[in-house]
Short mmCIF file of C-alpha atoms in Angstrom, two decimals:
data_model
loop_
_atom_site.label_atom_id
_atom_site.label_comp_id
_atom_site.label_asym_id
_atom_site.label_seq_id
_atom_site.Cartn_x
_atom_site.Cartn_y
_atom_site.Cartn_z
CA MET O 18 121.43 61.05 81.16
CA ARG O 19 119.73 58.84 83.70
CA VAL O 20 118.71 60.69 86.37
CA THR O 21 117.81 60.16 90.41
CA PHE O 22 115.84 62.59 92.43
CA ILE O 23 116.30 61.79 95.94
CA LEU O 24 112.65 63.16 97.66
CA PRO O 25 110.91 63.63 100.69
CA THR O 26 107.99 62.78 102.03
CA VAL O 27 106.06 64.06 98.95
CA ASN O 28 102.82 66.70 99.67
CA LEU O 29 101.61 69.09 97.30
CA SER O 30 104.13 72.35 98.00
CA GLY O 31 105.67 74.34 94.85
CA GLY O 32 108.71 73.03 95.79
CA VAL O 33 107.41 69.61 95.15
CA ARG O 34 105.16 71.00 91.47
CA VAL O 35 108.54 72.06 90.49
CA ILE O 36 110.90 68.79 90.67
CA ALA O 37 107.82 67.50 89.16
CA ILE O 38 107.88 69.72 86.42
CA TYR O 39 111.03 68.97 85.22
CA ALA O 40 111.58 65.32 85.69
CA LYS O 41 108.46 65.23 83.63
CA LEU O 42 109.56 67.55 80.75
CA LEU O 43 113.13 65.69 80.95
CA SER O 44 111.89 63.02 80.05
CA ARG O 45 110.04 64.18 76.72
CA ARG O 46 113.57 65.23 75.89
CA GLY O 47 114.49 61.73 76.58
CA HIS O 48 116.55 60.98 79.41
CA LYS O 49 115.35 58.22 81.73
CA VAL O 50 113.91 59.58 85.10
CA VAL O 51 113.73 57.94 88.32
CA LEU O 52 111.96 59.74 91.39
CA VAL O 53 112.81 58.52 94.55
CA SER O 54 111.10 59.06 98.45
CA PRO O 55 110.38 58.55 101.57
CA PRO O 56 105.89 58.02 103.35
CA PRO O 57 105.12 59.85 105.45
CA GLN O 58 106.22 59.67 108.79
CA THR O 59 104.54 57.30 112.10
CA LEU O 60 103.52 60.02 114.47
CA PRO O 61 105.74 60.51 117.68
CA PHE O 62 103.66 59.50 121.16
CA ARG O 63 102.67 62.17 122.35
CA GLN O 64 100.75 63.04 119.13
CA LYS O 65 98.98 59.75 119.07
CA LEU O 66 97.72 60.66 122.53
CA LYS O 67 96.81 64.40 121.50
CA SER O 68 95.00 62.23 118.93
CA PHE O 69 93.63 59.59 120.73
CA ILE O 70 92.30 62.49 123.40
CA ARG O 71 90.47 64.44 120.97
CA GLY O 72 88.71 61.14 119.78
CA LYS O 73 90.34 60.62 116.98
CA GLY O 74 91.60 57.47 117.72
CA TRP O 75 94.70 56.32 117.87
CA THR O 76 96.23 57.02 114.80
CA THR O 77 100.05 55.90 114.46
CA GLN O 78 100.66 58.20 110.98
CA LEU O 79 100.42 61.09 109.09
CA PRO O 80 98.08 61.29 106.89
CA ALA O 81 99.05 60.09 102.84
CA TYR O 82 98.99 63.99 101.21
CA SER O 83 98.62 64.52 97.61
CA SER O 84 100.90 65.50 96.19
CA HIS O 85 102.17 67.01 92.35
CA LEU O 86 103.54 63.45 91.27
CA ASP O 87 99.80 62.37 91.34
CA GLY O 88 98.64 60.89 88.42
CA SER O 89 102.25 61.70 86.46
CA GLY O 90 103.02 59.04 85.21
CA LEU O 91 106.23 59.64 86.24
CA ASP O 92 108.75 56.38 87.84
CA HIS O 93 108.62 57.18 91.46
CA ARG O 94 109.15 55.10 93.65
CA VAL O 95 108.44 55.57 98.07
CA LEU O 96 110.36 53.78 99.96
CA ASP O 97 108.35 50.45 102.36
CA ARG O 98 108.45 52.90 105.31
CA TRP O 99 109.93 56.78 106.19
CA ARG O 100 113.82 55.71 106.12
CA PRO O 101 116.77 57.82 105.42
CA VAL O 102 117.96 56.65 101.61
CA SER O 103 119.88 53.89 101.30
CA GLU O 104 122.55 53.17 98.38
CA ASP O 105 119.78 49.62 97.61
CA ASP O 106 116.83 52.05 96.78
CA VAL O 107 118.81 54.05 94.70
CA PRO O 108 119.57 53.37 90.32
CA ASN O 109 122.90 53.66 88.82
CA ALA O 110 122.77 56.87 87.50
CA ASP O 111 124.58 59.49 85.71
CA ALA O 112 122.83 62.08 88.20
CA VAL O 113 121.20 62.18 92.07
CA ILE O 114 119.68 65.25 92.92
CA ALA O 115 119.35 66.45 96.48
CA THR O 116 116.59 68.69 97.04
CA TRP O 117 116.28 68.74 100.24
CA TRP O 118 118.01 69.69 103.18
CA GLU O 119 117.76 65.81 104.48
CA THR O 120 118.39 63.82 101.15
CA ALA O 121 121.72 66.10 101.17
CA GLU O 122 122.63 64.64 103.91
CA TRP O 123 121.08 61.34 102.17
CA VAL O 124 122.44 61.94 98.54
CA ASN O 125 126.37 62.66 100.02
CA ALA O 126 126.06 59.82 101.39
CA LEU O 127 126.21 57.55 98.26
CA GLY O 128 129.03 55.75 96.15
CA PRO O 129 129.98 57.59 93.29
CA ALA O 130 128.04 54.20 90.92
CA LYS O 131 124.69 56.45 92.02
CA GLY O 132 126.21 59.27 89.88
CA ALA O 133 127.64 62.66 89.64
CA LYS O 134 126.25 64.65 93.20
CA VAL O 135 123.75 68.16 92.70
CA TYR O 136 121.83 69.70 95.53
CA PHE O 137 118.81 71.65 93.96
CA ILE O 138 118.48 74.31 96.10
CA GLN O 139 115.04 76.29 95.78
CA HIS O 140 115.28 77.73 99.60
CA HIS O 141 118.38 78.54 102.06
CA GLU O 142 116.86 76.46 104.74
CA VAL O 143 118.10 77.09 107.43
CA PHE O 144 114.27 77.99 109.27
CA SER O 145 114.33 77.84 113.64
CA HIS O 146 111.98 74.43 113.30
CA LEU O 147 114.83 73.51 111.43
CA PRO O 148 118.11 71.92 113.08
CA VAL O 149 119.78 74.19 112.05
CA SER O 150 123.18 73.66 111.92
CA ARG O 151 122.91 71.25 110.24
CA CYS O 152 120.86 72.69 107.22
CA HIS O 153 124.10 74.90 107.71
CA ALA O 154 126.17 72.31 106.54
CA THR O 155 124.71 70.51 103.33
CA TYR O 156 125.58 74.10 102.26
CA LYS O 157 129.10 72.05 101.89
CA LEU O 158 129.07 69.43 100.62
CA PRO O 159 131.18 68.33 97.96
CA MET O 160 128.21 68.42 95.67
CA HIS O 161 126.89 70.81 91.95
CA LYS O 162 124.41 72.72 93.35
CA ILE O 163 121.30 74.24 91.33
CA VAL O 164 119.59 77.61 92.94
CA VAL O 165 116.86 78.95 90.91
CA ALA O 166 117.56 82.67 92.33
CA ARG O 167 119.96 85.26 92.07
CA TRP O 168 119.93 86.06 95.07
CA LEU O 169 120.63 81.73 96.30
CA LYS O 170 123.38 81.92 93.92
CA GLU O 171 124.67 85.33 96.28
CA VAL O 172 124.48 83.17 99.33
CA MET O 173 125.69 80.49 98.26
CA ARG O 174 129.04 82.50 97.08
CA THR O 175 128.93 84.38 101.12
CA GLN O 176 128.06 82.24 103.10
CA TYR O 177 128.98 78.60 101.76
CA ALA O 178 132.62 80.88 98.98
CA ASP O 179 131.13 78.31 96.15
CA ASP O 180 131.76 80.17 93.10
CA GLU O 181 130.55 77.24 90.62
CA VAL O 182 126.41 77.54 90.91
CA ASP O 183 124.30 76.94 88.01
CA ILE O 184 121.41 79.61 88.22
CA VAL O 185 117.84 78.11 86.50
CA PRO O 186 115.34 80.34 86.75
CA ASN O 187 111.31 78.62 87.33
CA SER O 188 108.96 79.85 84.98
CA VAL O 189 105.08 79.84 84.34
CA ASP O 190 103.21 77.37 81.91
CA ARG O 191 101.47 80.19 79.93
CA THR O 192 98.84 77.57 78.49
CA GLN O 193 97.57 77.01 82.03
CA PHE O 194 98.43 80.68 83.41
CA PHE O 195 97.06 83.46 80.82
CA SER O 196 94.49 85.93 79.97
CA THR O 197 93.29 88.16 78.06
CA LEU O 198 93.21 91.61 78.02
CA ARG O 199 91.16 92.71 81.01
CA GLY O 200 90.30 95.89 82.87
CA LYS O 201 89.11 96.74 86.80
CA GLN O 202 86.96 94.69 89.10
CA PRO O 203 83.53 96.14 89.20
CA VAL O 204 84.20 95.43 93.27
CA PRO O 205 87.52 95.84 93.86
CA THR O 206 89.76 92.57 94.33
CA ILE O 207 92.98 91.37 95.80
CA GLY O 208 94.00 87.33 95.61
CA PHE O 209 96.53 86.40 98.26
CA LEU O 210 97.80 82.77 98.83
CA TYR O 211 96.61 80.90 102.45
CA SER O 212 99.50 79.59 104.26
CA THR O 213 100.05 78.99 107.58
CA VAL O 214 104.33 78.40 107.58
CA PRO O 215 105.30 81.37 109.08
CA PHE O 216 107.52 83.16 106.32
CA LYS O 217 105.25 82.70 104.54
CA GLY O 218 103.96 86.45 106.87
CA LEU O 219 99.98 85.82 106.69
CA GLU O 220 99.43 87.46 109.53
CA ILE O 221 100.42 90.49 107.39
CA SER O 222 98.81 90.27 104.54
CA LEU O 223 96.25 89.73 106.93
CA SER O 224 96.27 92.44 109.12
CA ALA O 225 96.87 95.16 106.51
CA ILE O 226 93.90 93.71 104.49
CA ARG O 227 91.81 94.50 108.14
CA ILE O 228 92.57 97.90 107.78
CA LEU O 229 92.14 98.55 104.48
CA ARG O 230 88.14 97.81 104.61
CA ILE O 231 88.09 100.01 107.39
CA LYS O 232 88.66 102.51 104.19
CA ILE O 233 86.97 99.95 101.33
CA PRO O 234 84.11 98.03 102.88
CA SER O 235 83.18 96.55 99.70
CA LEU O 236 86.57 95.13 99.52
CA ARG O 237 86.39 91.25 97.59
CA LEU O 238 89.35 88.41 98.87
CA ILE O 239 90.35 85.86 96.51
CA CYS O 240 92.45 83.15 97.75
CA PHE O 241 93.56 80.25 98.09
CA GLY O 242 95.25 77.01 99.88
CA SER O 243 96.81 73.41 100.42
CA GLU O 244 95.79 73.62 103.41
CA TYR O 245 92.14 74.39 105.60
CA PRO O 246 92.26 78.26 107.44
CA ILE O 247 92.59 77.83 111.03
CA SER O 248 91.70 79.36 114.42
CA THR O 249 94.95 81.52 114.87
CA LEU O 250 94.85 83.07 111.45
CA PRO O 251 91.05 83.26 110.65
CA LEU O 252 90.15 84.44 107.18
CA PRO O 253 88.08 87.63 107.19
CA ILE O 254 84.39 87.86 106.92
CA GLY O 255 83.42 86.90 102.93
CA ALA O 256 86.71 85.89 101.80
CA GLU O 257 86.08 83.54 99.13
CA PHE O 258 89.01 80.00 99.90
CA SER O 259 89.57 77.44 97.67
CA PHE O 260 91.15 74.23 98.77
CA SER O 261 93.58 72.57 96.39
CA PRO O 262 91.67 74.04 93.69
CA PRO O 263 93.15 72.25 90.46
CA GLN O 264 95.75 73.29 89.07
CA ASP O 265 93.60 74.25 85.74
CA GLN O 266 90.92 76.40 87.81
CA ILE O 267 93.82 78.48 89.87
CA ARG O 268 93.94 80.39 87.21
CA ASN O 269 91.20 81.55 87.38
CA LEU O 270 91.15 83.10 90.94
CA TYR O 271 94.33 84.60 89.43
CA SER O 272 91.60 86.53 86.72
CA GLN O 273 89.90 87.61 89.17
CA CYS O 274 92.36 90.06 91.06
CA ASP O 275 92.96 94.03 90.94
CA VAL O 276 96.05 93.27 92.81
CA TRP O 277 98.12 90.25 94.83
CA ILE O 278 100.06 90.50 97.29
CA THR O 279 102.48 88.39 99.14
CA ALA O 280 104.14 89.58 102.26
CA SER O 281 106.50 86.51 102.29
CA ARG O 282 109.56 86.75 105.78
CA SER O 283 111.51 84.72 102.91
CA GLU O 284 111.02 82.88 99.60
CA GLY O 285 112.88 81.03 97.56
CA PHE O 286 111.80 81.86 94.06
CA ASN O 287 107.60 82.81 94.90
CA LEU O 288 105.52 80.86 92.21
CA PRO O 289 102.42 82.32 92.20
CA ALA O 290 103.66 85.76 92.51
CA MET O 291 104.65 84.31 88.29
CA GLU O 292 101.80 82.99 87.53
CA ALA O 293 99.93 86.04 88.86
CA MET O 294 101.30 88.38 86.44
CA ALA O 295 100.68 86.16 83.49
CA CYS O 296 97.50 86.47 84.03
CA ARG O 297 97.59 90.49 84.25
CA THR O 298 97.68 90.37 87.67
CA PRO O 299 99.35 92.75 89.30
CA VAL O 300 101.79 91.83 92.49
CA ILE O 301 102.11 93.89 95.59
CA ALA O 302 105.13 91.63 97.62
CA THR O 303 107.70 92.15 99.63
CA ARG O 304 111.53 92.34 99.35
CA THR O 305 112.07 88.74 98.63
CA GLY O 306 113.05 85.41 96.05
CA TRP O 307 111.85 86.21 92.23
CA PRO O 308 109.71 89.46 93.19
CA GLU O 309 112.59 91.24 94.58
CA GLU O 310 114.34 90.71 90.90
CA ALA O 311 111.36 91.25 88.96
CA ILE O 312 109.20 94.41 89.57
CA VAL O 313 109.40 97.55 88.96
CA ASN O 314 107.46 99.81 91.88
CA GLY O 315 104.93 101.79 89.82
CA MET O 316 105.05 99.78 86.30
CA ASN O 317 104.18 95.88 87.15
CA GLY O 318 103.28 96.01 90.77
CA PHE O 319 105.15 97.38 94.08
CA LEU O 320 107.43 96.24 96.23
CA VAL O 321 107.40 96.75 99.99
CA ASP O 322 109.16 96.27 102.80
CA VAL O 323 109.20 92.62 104.89
CA ASP O 324 106.10 92.80 108.08
CA ASP O 325 105.96 96.72 106.75
CA VAL O 326 102.06 96.59 107.60
CA GLU O 327 101.80 100.10 106.99
CA ILE O 328 103.63 100.52 104.02
CA LEU O 329 101.71 97.15 102.50
CA VAL O 330 97.88 98.92 102.59
CA ALA O 331 99.88 101.95 101.38
CA ARG O 332 100.51 100.63 98.10
CA LEU O 333 97.38 98.28 97.69
CA SER O 334 95.35 101.37 98.40
CA GLN O 335 97.73 103.34 95.24
CA THR O 336 97.00 99.99 93.47
CA LEU O 337 93.51 99.93 93.89
CA SER O 338 92.68 103.36 93.11
CA LEU O 339 94.20 103.28 89.73
CA ASN O 340 91.83 104.76 87.86
CA ASP O 341 91.25 101.92 84.72
CA ILE O 342 94.09 103.32 81.79
CA GLU O 343 96.87 103.32 84.67
CA TRP O 344 95.40 99.70 86.43
CA LEU O 345 94.95 98.44 82.46
CA ALA O 346 99.41 100.02 82.09
CA MET O 347 99.99 98.41 85.33
CA SER O 348 98.08 94.74 84.29
CA SER O 349 100.16 94.58 80.66
CA ASN O 350 103.03 94.87 82.06
CA ALA O 351 102.94 92.39 84.47
CA PHE O 352 101.94 90.21 82.32
CA ALA O 353 104.72 90.93 79.73
CA THR O 354 107.44 90.73 82.58
CA VAL O 355 106.70 86.52 82.00
CA ALA O 356 105.27 86.94 79.02
CA THR O 357 108.74 85.56 77.92
CA CYS O 358 109.72 82.31 80.43
CA SER O 359 108.94 79.03 79.66
CA TRP O 360 109.36 75.54 81.37
CA GLU O 361 110.60 74.17 78.40
CA SER O 362 113.68 76.83 78.40
CA SER O 363 114.34 76.58 81.86
CA THR O 364 114.79 72.32 81.91
CA ARG O 365 117.10 73.48 78.69
CA GLN O 366 118.98 76.06 81.07
CA PHE O 367 117.89 72.68 83.54
CA GLU O 368 119.48 69.47 81.48
CA ALA O 369 123.00 72.02 81.90
CA ALA O 370 123.33 72.15 84.86
CA LEU O 371 123.27 68.52 84.75
CA GLU O 372 125.95 68.29 82.55
CA ASN O 373 128.32 70.80 84.03
CA ALA O 374 127.52 68.91 86.69
CA CYS O 375 128.64 65.97 84.96
CA ARG O 376 131.33 67.36 83.79
CA ARG O 377 132.36 68.31 87.51
CA ALA O 378 132.51 65.14 88.83
CA ARG O 379 134.68 64.03 86.35
CA LEU O 380 137.27 66.27 86.83
CA GLY O 381 136.95 65.99 90.97
CA GLU O 382 136.13 69.69 90.37
CA THR O 383 134.00 69.30 93.42
CA PRO O 384 133.30 72.29 95.66
CA GLN O 385 135.58 71.27 98.57
CA VAL O 386 137.98 69.70 95.80
CA ALA O 387 138.18 73.04 94.96
CA ALA O 388 139.19 74.91 98.08
CA ARG O 389 141.68 72.16 98.60
CA LYS O 390 142.96 72.72 95.28
CA GLU O 391 143.74 76.37 96.16
CA SER O 392 144.51 76.82 99.59
CA SER O 393 147.55 74.41 97.82
CA VAL O 394 148.99 76.68 95.38
#
């Protein structure tokens, strides 16, 4: 197949990493893959002025961030300036894939020669900082949907009346994320992702850690992220922070933890939780995304309600208080949870979903068309 991914400005987000993995593995399976994205946007006047006042000069453009496509060897075509991707930017193909609400609008405007239209959905993108009505509208567009988790399939069914959705779960590279059998750390150690995105709930994790440190003053903290800590979300004293560590070093961070925590208010999937488990680290997570589907309380970690600091502290304390044999059992169960996952398997499922999209396009079975057929009976 000839496959085109349409992306927003690329970066080091987990969503872009997933797309890069699929693009690479689809290429290895003999498909011709092209990725198209705009460069960073030009800054609005107000932000230019703010930069000037702060002594940073008259900055006209957002910095060109690193991304998971850097050095990938993939055919990544970046537009001349930030603008919507248009017909002339996209090669003719068998399938063209939107990867974000805005790109769904762009893909919807393309002609049929660009391929069967697919919407790869890694989250339900209806956040308050986005144009919510436009975001909702993209899920009603006549595209075949591929989602990464069961909860997203259910959202597409209940909110957008689309039952013909393929689930392709994310996976973990177990040649990259792994650990030998290990025991508890000499000093109790918690790991977490540092992200200021509001729905990630970092302030909840930090609140729980502050409370827990009263009980365990020696508590060690390990975290990493693609942004430096900010003054409004400061790290506790002594926390060990790694800025954008290379992918092959993240395993060592997970493997130094007795427990990994994630207090997100919303998650499309939550790859770090899966990666931590592959490194034999139990996970305590809120009831969102993949952890809600995979974690069994007391077996491979714990689930807690969103924004419940008190229970999060209790579960952290409970996990860190396990004796060596109990903790080893939970660690081994976490490892077993993801032991059969592989990106190769997920790529085969993604490939089958694209073939399904092409078949439906040939038969005219897009969601809106199917709805019209039903209403005419």
